Short mmCIF file of C-alpha atoms in Angstrom, two decimals:
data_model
loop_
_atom_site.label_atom_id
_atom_site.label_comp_id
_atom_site.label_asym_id
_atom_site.label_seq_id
_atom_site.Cartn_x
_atom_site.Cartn_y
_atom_site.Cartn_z
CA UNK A 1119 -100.87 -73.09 -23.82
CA UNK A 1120 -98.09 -70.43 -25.46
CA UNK A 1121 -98.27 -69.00 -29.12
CA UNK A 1122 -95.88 -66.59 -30.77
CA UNK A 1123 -97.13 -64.37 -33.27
CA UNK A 1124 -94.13 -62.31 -35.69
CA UNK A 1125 -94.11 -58.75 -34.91
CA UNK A 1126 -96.03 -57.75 -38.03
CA UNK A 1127 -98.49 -59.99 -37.81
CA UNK A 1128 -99.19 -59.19 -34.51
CA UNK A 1129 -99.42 -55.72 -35.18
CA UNK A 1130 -102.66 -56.50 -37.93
CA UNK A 1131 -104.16 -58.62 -35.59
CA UNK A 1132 -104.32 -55.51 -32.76
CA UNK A 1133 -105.68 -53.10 -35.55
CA UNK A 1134 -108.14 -55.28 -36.02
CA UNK A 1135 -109.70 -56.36 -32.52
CA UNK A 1136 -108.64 -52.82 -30.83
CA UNK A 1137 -105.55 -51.35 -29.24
CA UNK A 1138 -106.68 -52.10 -25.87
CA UNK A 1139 -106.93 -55.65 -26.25
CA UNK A 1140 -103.74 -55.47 -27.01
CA UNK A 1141 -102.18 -53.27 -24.95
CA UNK A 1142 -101.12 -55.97 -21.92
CA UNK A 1143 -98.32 -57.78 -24.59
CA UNK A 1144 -97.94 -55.30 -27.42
CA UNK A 1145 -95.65 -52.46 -27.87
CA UNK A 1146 -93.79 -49.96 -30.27
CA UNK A 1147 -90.78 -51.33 -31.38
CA UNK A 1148 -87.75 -48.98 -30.49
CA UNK A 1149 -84.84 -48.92 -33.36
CA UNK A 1150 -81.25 -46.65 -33.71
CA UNK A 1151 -78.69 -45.83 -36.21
CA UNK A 1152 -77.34 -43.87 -38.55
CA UNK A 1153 -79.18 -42.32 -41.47
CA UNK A 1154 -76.51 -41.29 -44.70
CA UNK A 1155 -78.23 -38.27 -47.03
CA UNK A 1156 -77.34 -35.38 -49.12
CA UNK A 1157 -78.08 -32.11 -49.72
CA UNK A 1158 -79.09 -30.82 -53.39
CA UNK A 1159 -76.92 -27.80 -53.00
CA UNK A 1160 -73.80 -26.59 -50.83
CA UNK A 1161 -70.33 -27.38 -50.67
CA UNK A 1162 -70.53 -30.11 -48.12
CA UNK A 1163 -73.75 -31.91 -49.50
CA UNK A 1164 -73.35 -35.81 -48.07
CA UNK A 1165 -74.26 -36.01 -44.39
CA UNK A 1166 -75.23 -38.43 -41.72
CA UNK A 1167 -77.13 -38.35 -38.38
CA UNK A 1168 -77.82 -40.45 -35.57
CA UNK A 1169 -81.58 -41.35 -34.34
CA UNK A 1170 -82.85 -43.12 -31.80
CA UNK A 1171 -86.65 -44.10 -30.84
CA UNK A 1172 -86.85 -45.73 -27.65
CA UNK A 1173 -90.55 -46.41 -28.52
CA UNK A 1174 -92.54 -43.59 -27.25
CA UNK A 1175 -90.10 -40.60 -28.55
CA UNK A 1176 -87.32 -39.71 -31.89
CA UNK A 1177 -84.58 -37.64 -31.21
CA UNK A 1178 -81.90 -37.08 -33.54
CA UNK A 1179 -78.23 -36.06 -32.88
CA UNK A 1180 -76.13 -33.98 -34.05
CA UNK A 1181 -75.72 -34.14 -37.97
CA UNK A 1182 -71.73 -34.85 -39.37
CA UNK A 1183 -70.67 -34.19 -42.58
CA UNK A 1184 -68.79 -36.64 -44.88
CA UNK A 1185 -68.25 -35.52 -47.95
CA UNK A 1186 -68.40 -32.39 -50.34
CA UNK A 1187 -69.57 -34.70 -53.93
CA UNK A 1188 -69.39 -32.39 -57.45
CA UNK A 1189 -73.01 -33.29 -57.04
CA UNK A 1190 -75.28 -35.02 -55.15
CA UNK A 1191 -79.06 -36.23 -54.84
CA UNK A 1192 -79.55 -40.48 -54.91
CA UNK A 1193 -77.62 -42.16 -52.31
CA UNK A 1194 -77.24 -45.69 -51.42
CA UNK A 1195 -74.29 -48.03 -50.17
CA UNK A 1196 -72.70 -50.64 -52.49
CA UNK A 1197 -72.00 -53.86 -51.57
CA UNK A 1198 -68.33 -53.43 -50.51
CA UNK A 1199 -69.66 -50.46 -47.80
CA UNK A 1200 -69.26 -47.26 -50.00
CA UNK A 1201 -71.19 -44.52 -50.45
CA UNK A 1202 -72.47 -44.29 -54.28
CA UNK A 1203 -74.16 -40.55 -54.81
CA UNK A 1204 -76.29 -39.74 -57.91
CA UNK A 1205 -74.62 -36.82 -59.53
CA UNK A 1206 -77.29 -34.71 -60.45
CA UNK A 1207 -76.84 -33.12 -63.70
CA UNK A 1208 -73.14 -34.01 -64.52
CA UNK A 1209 -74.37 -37.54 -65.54
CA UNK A 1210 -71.95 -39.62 -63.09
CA UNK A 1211 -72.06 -42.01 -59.84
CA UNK A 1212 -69.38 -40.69 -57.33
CA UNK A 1213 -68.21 -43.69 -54.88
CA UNK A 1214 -66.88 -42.21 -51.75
CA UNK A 1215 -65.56 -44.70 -48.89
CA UNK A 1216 -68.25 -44.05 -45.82
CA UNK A 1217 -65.63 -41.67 -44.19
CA UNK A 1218 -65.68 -39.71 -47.38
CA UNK A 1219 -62.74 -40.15 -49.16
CA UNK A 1220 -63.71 -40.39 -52.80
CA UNK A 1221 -62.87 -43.63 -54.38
CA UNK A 1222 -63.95 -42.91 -58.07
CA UNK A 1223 -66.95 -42.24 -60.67
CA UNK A 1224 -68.83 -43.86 -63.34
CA UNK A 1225 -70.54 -42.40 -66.20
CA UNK A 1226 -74.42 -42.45 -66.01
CA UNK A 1227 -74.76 -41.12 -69.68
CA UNK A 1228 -77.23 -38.65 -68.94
CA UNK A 1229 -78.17 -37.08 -65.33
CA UNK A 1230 -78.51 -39.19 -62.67
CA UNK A 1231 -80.68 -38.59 -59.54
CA UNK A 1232 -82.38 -41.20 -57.55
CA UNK A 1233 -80.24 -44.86 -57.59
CA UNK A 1234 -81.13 -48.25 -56.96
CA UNK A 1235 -78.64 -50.87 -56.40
CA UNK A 1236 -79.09 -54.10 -58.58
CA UNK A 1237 -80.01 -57.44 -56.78
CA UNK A 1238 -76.97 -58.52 -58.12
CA UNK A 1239 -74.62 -55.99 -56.71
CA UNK A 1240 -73.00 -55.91 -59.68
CA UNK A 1241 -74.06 -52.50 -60.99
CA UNK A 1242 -76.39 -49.50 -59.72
CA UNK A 1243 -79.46 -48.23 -61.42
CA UNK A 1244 -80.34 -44.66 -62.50
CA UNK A 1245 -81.97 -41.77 -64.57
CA UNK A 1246 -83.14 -38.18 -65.06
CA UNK A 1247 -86.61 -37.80 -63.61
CA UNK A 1248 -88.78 -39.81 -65.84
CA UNK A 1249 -85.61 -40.67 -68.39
CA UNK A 1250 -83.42 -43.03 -69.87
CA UNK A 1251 -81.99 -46.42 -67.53
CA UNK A 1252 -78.27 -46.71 -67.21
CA UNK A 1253 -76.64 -49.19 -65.36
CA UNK A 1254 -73.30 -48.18 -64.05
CA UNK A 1255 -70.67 -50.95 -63.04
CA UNK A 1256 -69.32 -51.57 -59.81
CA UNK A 1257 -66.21 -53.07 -58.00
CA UNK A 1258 -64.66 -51.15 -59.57
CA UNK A 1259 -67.50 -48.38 -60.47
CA UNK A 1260 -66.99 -47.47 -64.43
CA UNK A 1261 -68.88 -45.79 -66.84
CA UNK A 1262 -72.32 -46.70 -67.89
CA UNK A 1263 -72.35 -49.05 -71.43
CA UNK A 1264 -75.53 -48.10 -72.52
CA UNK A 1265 -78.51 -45.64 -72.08
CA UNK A 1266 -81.88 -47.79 -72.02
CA UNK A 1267 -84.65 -46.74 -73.66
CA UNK A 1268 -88.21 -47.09 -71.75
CA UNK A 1269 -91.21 -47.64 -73.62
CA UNK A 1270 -94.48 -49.09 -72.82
CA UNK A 1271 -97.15 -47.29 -70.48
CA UNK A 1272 -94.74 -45.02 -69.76
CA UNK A 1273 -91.20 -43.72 -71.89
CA UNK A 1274 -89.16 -42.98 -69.30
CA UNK A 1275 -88.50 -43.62 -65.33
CA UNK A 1276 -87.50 -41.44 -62.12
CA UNK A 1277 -86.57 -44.87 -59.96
CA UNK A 1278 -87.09 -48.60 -59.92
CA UNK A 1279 -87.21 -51.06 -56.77
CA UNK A 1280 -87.18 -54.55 -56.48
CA UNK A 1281 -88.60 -57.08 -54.57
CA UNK A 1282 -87.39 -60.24 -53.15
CA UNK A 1283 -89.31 -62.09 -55.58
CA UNK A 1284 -87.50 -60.80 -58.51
CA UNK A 1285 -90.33 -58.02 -59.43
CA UNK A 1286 -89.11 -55.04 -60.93
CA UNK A 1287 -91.64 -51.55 -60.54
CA UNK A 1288 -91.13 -47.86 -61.53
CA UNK A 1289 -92.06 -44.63 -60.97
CA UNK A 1290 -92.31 -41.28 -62.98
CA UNK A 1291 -92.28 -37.45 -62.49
CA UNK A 1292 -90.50 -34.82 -61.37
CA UNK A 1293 -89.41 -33.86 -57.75
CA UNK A 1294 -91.78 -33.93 -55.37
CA UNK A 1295 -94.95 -36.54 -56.60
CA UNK A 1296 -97.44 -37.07 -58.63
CA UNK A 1297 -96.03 -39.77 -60.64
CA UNK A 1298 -97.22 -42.46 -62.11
CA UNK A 1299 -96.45 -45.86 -60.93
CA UNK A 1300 -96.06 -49.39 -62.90
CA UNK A 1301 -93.97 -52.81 -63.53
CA UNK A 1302 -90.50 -52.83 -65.94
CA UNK A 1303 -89.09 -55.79 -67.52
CA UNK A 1304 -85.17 -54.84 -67.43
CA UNK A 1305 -84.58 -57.49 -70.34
CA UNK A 1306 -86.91 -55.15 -73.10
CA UNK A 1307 -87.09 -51.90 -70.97
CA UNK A 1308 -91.18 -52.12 -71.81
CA UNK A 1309 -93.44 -51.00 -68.46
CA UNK A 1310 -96.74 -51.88 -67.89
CA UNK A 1311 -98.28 -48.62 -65.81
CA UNK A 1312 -101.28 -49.23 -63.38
CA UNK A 1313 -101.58 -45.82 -61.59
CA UNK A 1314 -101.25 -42.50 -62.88
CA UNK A 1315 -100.88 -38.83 -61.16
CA UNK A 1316 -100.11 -40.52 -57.90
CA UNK A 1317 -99.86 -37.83 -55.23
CA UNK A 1318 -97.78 -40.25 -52.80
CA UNK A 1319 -95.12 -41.17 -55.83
CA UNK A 1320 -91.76 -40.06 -55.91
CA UNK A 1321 -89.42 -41.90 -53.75
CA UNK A 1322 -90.20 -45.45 -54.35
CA UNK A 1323 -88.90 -49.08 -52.03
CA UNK A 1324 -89.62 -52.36 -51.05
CA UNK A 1325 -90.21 -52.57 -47.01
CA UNK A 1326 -89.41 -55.80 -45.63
CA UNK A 1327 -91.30 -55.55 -42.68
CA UNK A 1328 -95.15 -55.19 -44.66
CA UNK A 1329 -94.30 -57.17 -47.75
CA UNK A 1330 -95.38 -53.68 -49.37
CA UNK A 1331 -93.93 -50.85 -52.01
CA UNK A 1332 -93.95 -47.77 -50.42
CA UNK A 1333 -94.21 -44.51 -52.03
CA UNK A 1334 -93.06 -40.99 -50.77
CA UNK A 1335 -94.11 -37.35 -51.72
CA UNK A 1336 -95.43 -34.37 -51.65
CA UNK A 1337 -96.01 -35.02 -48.09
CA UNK A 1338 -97.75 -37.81 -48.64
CA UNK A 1339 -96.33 -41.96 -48.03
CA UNK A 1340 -98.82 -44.72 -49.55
CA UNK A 1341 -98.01 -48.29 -50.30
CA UNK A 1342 -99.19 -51.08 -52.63
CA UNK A 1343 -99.06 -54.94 -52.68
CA UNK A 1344 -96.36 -55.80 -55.20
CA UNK A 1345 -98.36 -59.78 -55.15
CA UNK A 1346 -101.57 -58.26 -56.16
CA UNK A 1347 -102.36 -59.15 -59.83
CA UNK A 1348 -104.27 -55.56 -59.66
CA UNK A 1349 -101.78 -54.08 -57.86
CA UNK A 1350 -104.00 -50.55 -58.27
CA UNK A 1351 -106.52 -51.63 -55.90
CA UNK A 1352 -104.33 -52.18 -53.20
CA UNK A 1353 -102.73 -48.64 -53.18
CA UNK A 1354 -102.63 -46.54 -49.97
CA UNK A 1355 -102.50 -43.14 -49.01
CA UNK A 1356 -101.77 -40.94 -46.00
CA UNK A 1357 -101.03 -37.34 -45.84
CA UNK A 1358 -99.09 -36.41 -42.85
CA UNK A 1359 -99.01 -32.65 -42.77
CA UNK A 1360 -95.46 -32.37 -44.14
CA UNK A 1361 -95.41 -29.60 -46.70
CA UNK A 1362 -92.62 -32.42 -49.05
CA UNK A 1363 -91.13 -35.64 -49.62
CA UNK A 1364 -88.76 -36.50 -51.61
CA UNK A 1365 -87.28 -39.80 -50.94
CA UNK A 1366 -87.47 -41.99 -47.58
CA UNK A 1367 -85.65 -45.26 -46.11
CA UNK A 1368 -87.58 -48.17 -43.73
CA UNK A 1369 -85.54 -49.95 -41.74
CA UNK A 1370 -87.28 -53.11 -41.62
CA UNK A 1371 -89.00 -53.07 -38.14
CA UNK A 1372 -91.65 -50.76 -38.59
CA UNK A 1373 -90.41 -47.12 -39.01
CA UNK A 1374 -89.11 -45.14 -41.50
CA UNK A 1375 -87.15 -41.82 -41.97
CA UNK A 1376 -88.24 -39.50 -44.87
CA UNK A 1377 -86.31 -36.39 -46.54
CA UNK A 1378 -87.88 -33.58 -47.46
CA UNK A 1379 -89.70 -29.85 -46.21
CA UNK A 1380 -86.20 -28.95 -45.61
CA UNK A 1381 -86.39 -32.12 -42.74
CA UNK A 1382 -86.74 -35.45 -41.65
CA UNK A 1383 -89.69 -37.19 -40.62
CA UNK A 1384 -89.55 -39.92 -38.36
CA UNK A 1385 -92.82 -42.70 -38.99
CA UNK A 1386 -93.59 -45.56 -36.27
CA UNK A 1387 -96.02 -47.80 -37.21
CA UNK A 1388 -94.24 -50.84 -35.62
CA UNK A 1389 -97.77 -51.34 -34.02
CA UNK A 1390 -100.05 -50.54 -36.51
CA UNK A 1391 -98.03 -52.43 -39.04
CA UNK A 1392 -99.76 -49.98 -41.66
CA UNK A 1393 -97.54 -46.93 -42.61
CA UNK A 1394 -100.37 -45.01 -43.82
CA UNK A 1395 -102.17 -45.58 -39.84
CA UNK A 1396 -103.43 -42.25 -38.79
CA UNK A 1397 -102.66 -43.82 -35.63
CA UNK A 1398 -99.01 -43.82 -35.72
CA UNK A 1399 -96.20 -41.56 -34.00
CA UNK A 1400 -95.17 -39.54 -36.54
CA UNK A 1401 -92.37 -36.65 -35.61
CA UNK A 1402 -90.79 -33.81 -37.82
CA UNK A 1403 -87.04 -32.77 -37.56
CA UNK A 1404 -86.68 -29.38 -38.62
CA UNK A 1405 -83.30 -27.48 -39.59
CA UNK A 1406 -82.20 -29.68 -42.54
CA UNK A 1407 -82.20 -27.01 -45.20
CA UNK A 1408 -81.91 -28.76 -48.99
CA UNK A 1409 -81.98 -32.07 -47.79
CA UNK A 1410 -82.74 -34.16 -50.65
CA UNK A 1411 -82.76 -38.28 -50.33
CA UNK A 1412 -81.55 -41.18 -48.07
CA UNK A 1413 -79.63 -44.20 -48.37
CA UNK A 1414 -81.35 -47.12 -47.66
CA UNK A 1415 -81.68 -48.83 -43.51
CA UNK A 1416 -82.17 -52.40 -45.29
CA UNK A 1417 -82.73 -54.20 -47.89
CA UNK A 1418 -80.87 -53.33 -51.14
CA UNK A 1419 -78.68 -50.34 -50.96
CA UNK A 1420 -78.39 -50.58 -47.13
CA UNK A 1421 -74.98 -50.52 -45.58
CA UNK A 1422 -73.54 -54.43 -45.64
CA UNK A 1423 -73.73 -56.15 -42.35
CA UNK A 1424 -71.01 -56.29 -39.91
CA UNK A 1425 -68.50 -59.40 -40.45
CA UNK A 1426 -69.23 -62.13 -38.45
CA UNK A 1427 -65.96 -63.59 -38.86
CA UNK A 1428 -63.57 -63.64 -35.75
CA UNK A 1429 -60.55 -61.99 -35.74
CA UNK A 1430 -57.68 -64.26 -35.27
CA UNK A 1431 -56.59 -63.25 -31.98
CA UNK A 1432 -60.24 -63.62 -30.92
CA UNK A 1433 -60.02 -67.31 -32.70
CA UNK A 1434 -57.12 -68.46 -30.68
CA UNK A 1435 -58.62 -67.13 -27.23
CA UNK A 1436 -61.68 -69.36 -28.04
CA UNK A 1437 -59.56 -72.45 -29.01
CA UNK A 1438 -57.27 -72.12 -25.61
CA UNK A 1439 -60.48 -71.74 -23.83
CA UNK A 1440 -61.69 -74.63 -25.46
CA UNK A 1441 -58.80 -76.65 -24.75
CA UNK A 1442 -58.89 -75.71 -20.77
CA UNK A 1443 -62.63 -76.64 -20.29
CA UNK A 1444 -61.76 -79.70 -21.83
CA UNK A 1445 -58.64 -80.74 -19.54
CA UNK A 1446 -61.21 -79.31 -16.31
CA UNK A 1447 -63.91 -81.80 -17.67
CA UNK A 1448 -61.35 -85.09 -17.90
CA UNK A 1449 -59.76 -84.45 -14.49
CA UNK A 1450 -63.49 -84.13 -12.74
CA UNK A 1451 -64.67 -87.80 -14.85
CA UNK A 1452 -63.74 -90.88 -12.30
CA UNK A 1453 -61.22 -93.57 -13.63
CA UNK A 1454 -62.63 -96.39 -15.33
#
């Protein structure tokens, strides 16, 4: 008899009966890329690097620069491919193409740090630590129509992130945790906080891969269950030695990358399926001096998937391909 188990829940069922039971048909996932982040100072301050983790050991390559932004600190891709970097104090969105050629700004209406990029597409999110909302247009990016007041639990935001679901939750505070964490309504602006003085929150997304939020900071990641109708009780913590955090990406399979401590940190808990497992591989990249956030590896924000659709040359091969097995086939089939 053969059963299949998903990757995930495969990796909860080895936590919980023992890593040697499963060690005969389980292993770390490996995963590759490129990571896009910025630095909150410098002249060239938007970067990427390669990684690699072939499932026992990260490296990283060599970093590249892209672009030299008026400022920079929130980074994510839009829908059409570009870069859009939060601006820092000046109070706009810069869109640069992913080669770095700057395409235009919007208007934020107040500084604008961390970003989140609205289910939508339509527009990206953003704020001063613990401020304002303003939702600045895109395709084409413009300026910002409004600036949102917060009230509720909590007056003001540092970044939202959304689930599939349609779920909208916040965090607070100033760089680098502490904050306190809670839903949003985006049609009054009203939150509903649950968690306060949260060590772990400062960087704040939805990981595909657990179902979870995760948190990042001050050297801490945590997660909670955005389906818990107490989502408090569910909340996570892990410290991993890192003196900071600031803001990380998860790619979807099980490991994350995380900015901050003047680094990156590399997580792999692929196996554990628990990002807060003491048991995971956990590496630090040094040399990264003012690195500040990271665009998303999937999900919202992510850089848009490759097009599927075949170039036309590519289209005609197939059809005269087509068209020869077809005249093979009718010369092999005996006469009637």
């Amino acid at each position: 008899m053969k059963f299949w188990l998903a990757p995930r829940r495969l990796a909860r069922v080895c936590v919980a009966v023992g890593s040697l039971m499963c060690a005969g048909f389980a292993s770390a996932s490996p995963t590759s890329g490129d990571m896009y982040y910025t630095l909150f100072s410098g002249g060239t301050n938007v970067w990427k690097v390669s990684y690699s983790y072939d499932g026992t050991v990260a490296t990283l390559g060599a970093p590249s620069p892209i672009a030299a932004s008026p400022g920079a600190d929130g980074i994510v891709f839009a829908p059409n491919g570009n870069l859009l970097i939060g601006g820092q104090g000046l109070g706009r969105v810069y869109e640069y193409t992913a080669a770095g050629g700057l395409v235009g700004s919007g208007s934020a209406l107040a500084p604008s740090y961390h970003l989140s990029l609205d289910p939508s597409g339509s527009k990206v999110w953003t704020s001063d630590f613990g401020g304002k909302l303003a939702a600045v247009p895109l395709g084409p990016i413009a300026d910002a129509s409004a600036l949102h007041t917060i009230t509720g639990s909590d007056s003001g935001v540092t970044q939202i992130a959304f689930t599939p679901g349609g779920k909208v939750f916040y965090v607070t505070g100033s760089p680098n945790g502490f904050g306190n964490l809670g839903s949003i309504d985006l049609s009054t602006f009203i939150t509903t906080g649950f968690a306060a003085t949260v060590e772990a929150a400062h960087g704040l997304v939805y990981d595909g891969f657990t179902g979870l939020m995760t948190i990042f900071g001050h050297g801490h990641v945590g997660t909670f269950d955005p389906a818990s109708a107490t989502p408090f009780t569910t909340l996570t913590d892990f410290d991993t030695g890192v003196c900071d955090f600031d803001q990380g990406a998860v790619d979807g399979k099980g490991h994350a990358l995380i900015a901050g401590c003047d680094g990156i940190t590399f997580i792999d808990y692929s196996l554990t399926g628990d990002i807060t497992a003491s048991t995971n591989y956990v590496k630090f990249f040094g040399g990264f001096t003012g690195i500040d956030d990271m665009a998303p590896l999937s999900g919202l924000g992510a850089p848009p998937p490759p097009s599927t659709v075949p170039e036309p040359g590519s289209a005609m091969l197939t059809l005269v391909a087509l068209a020869g097995m077809r005249y093979v086939m009718r010369r092999r089939l005996p006469a009637s």
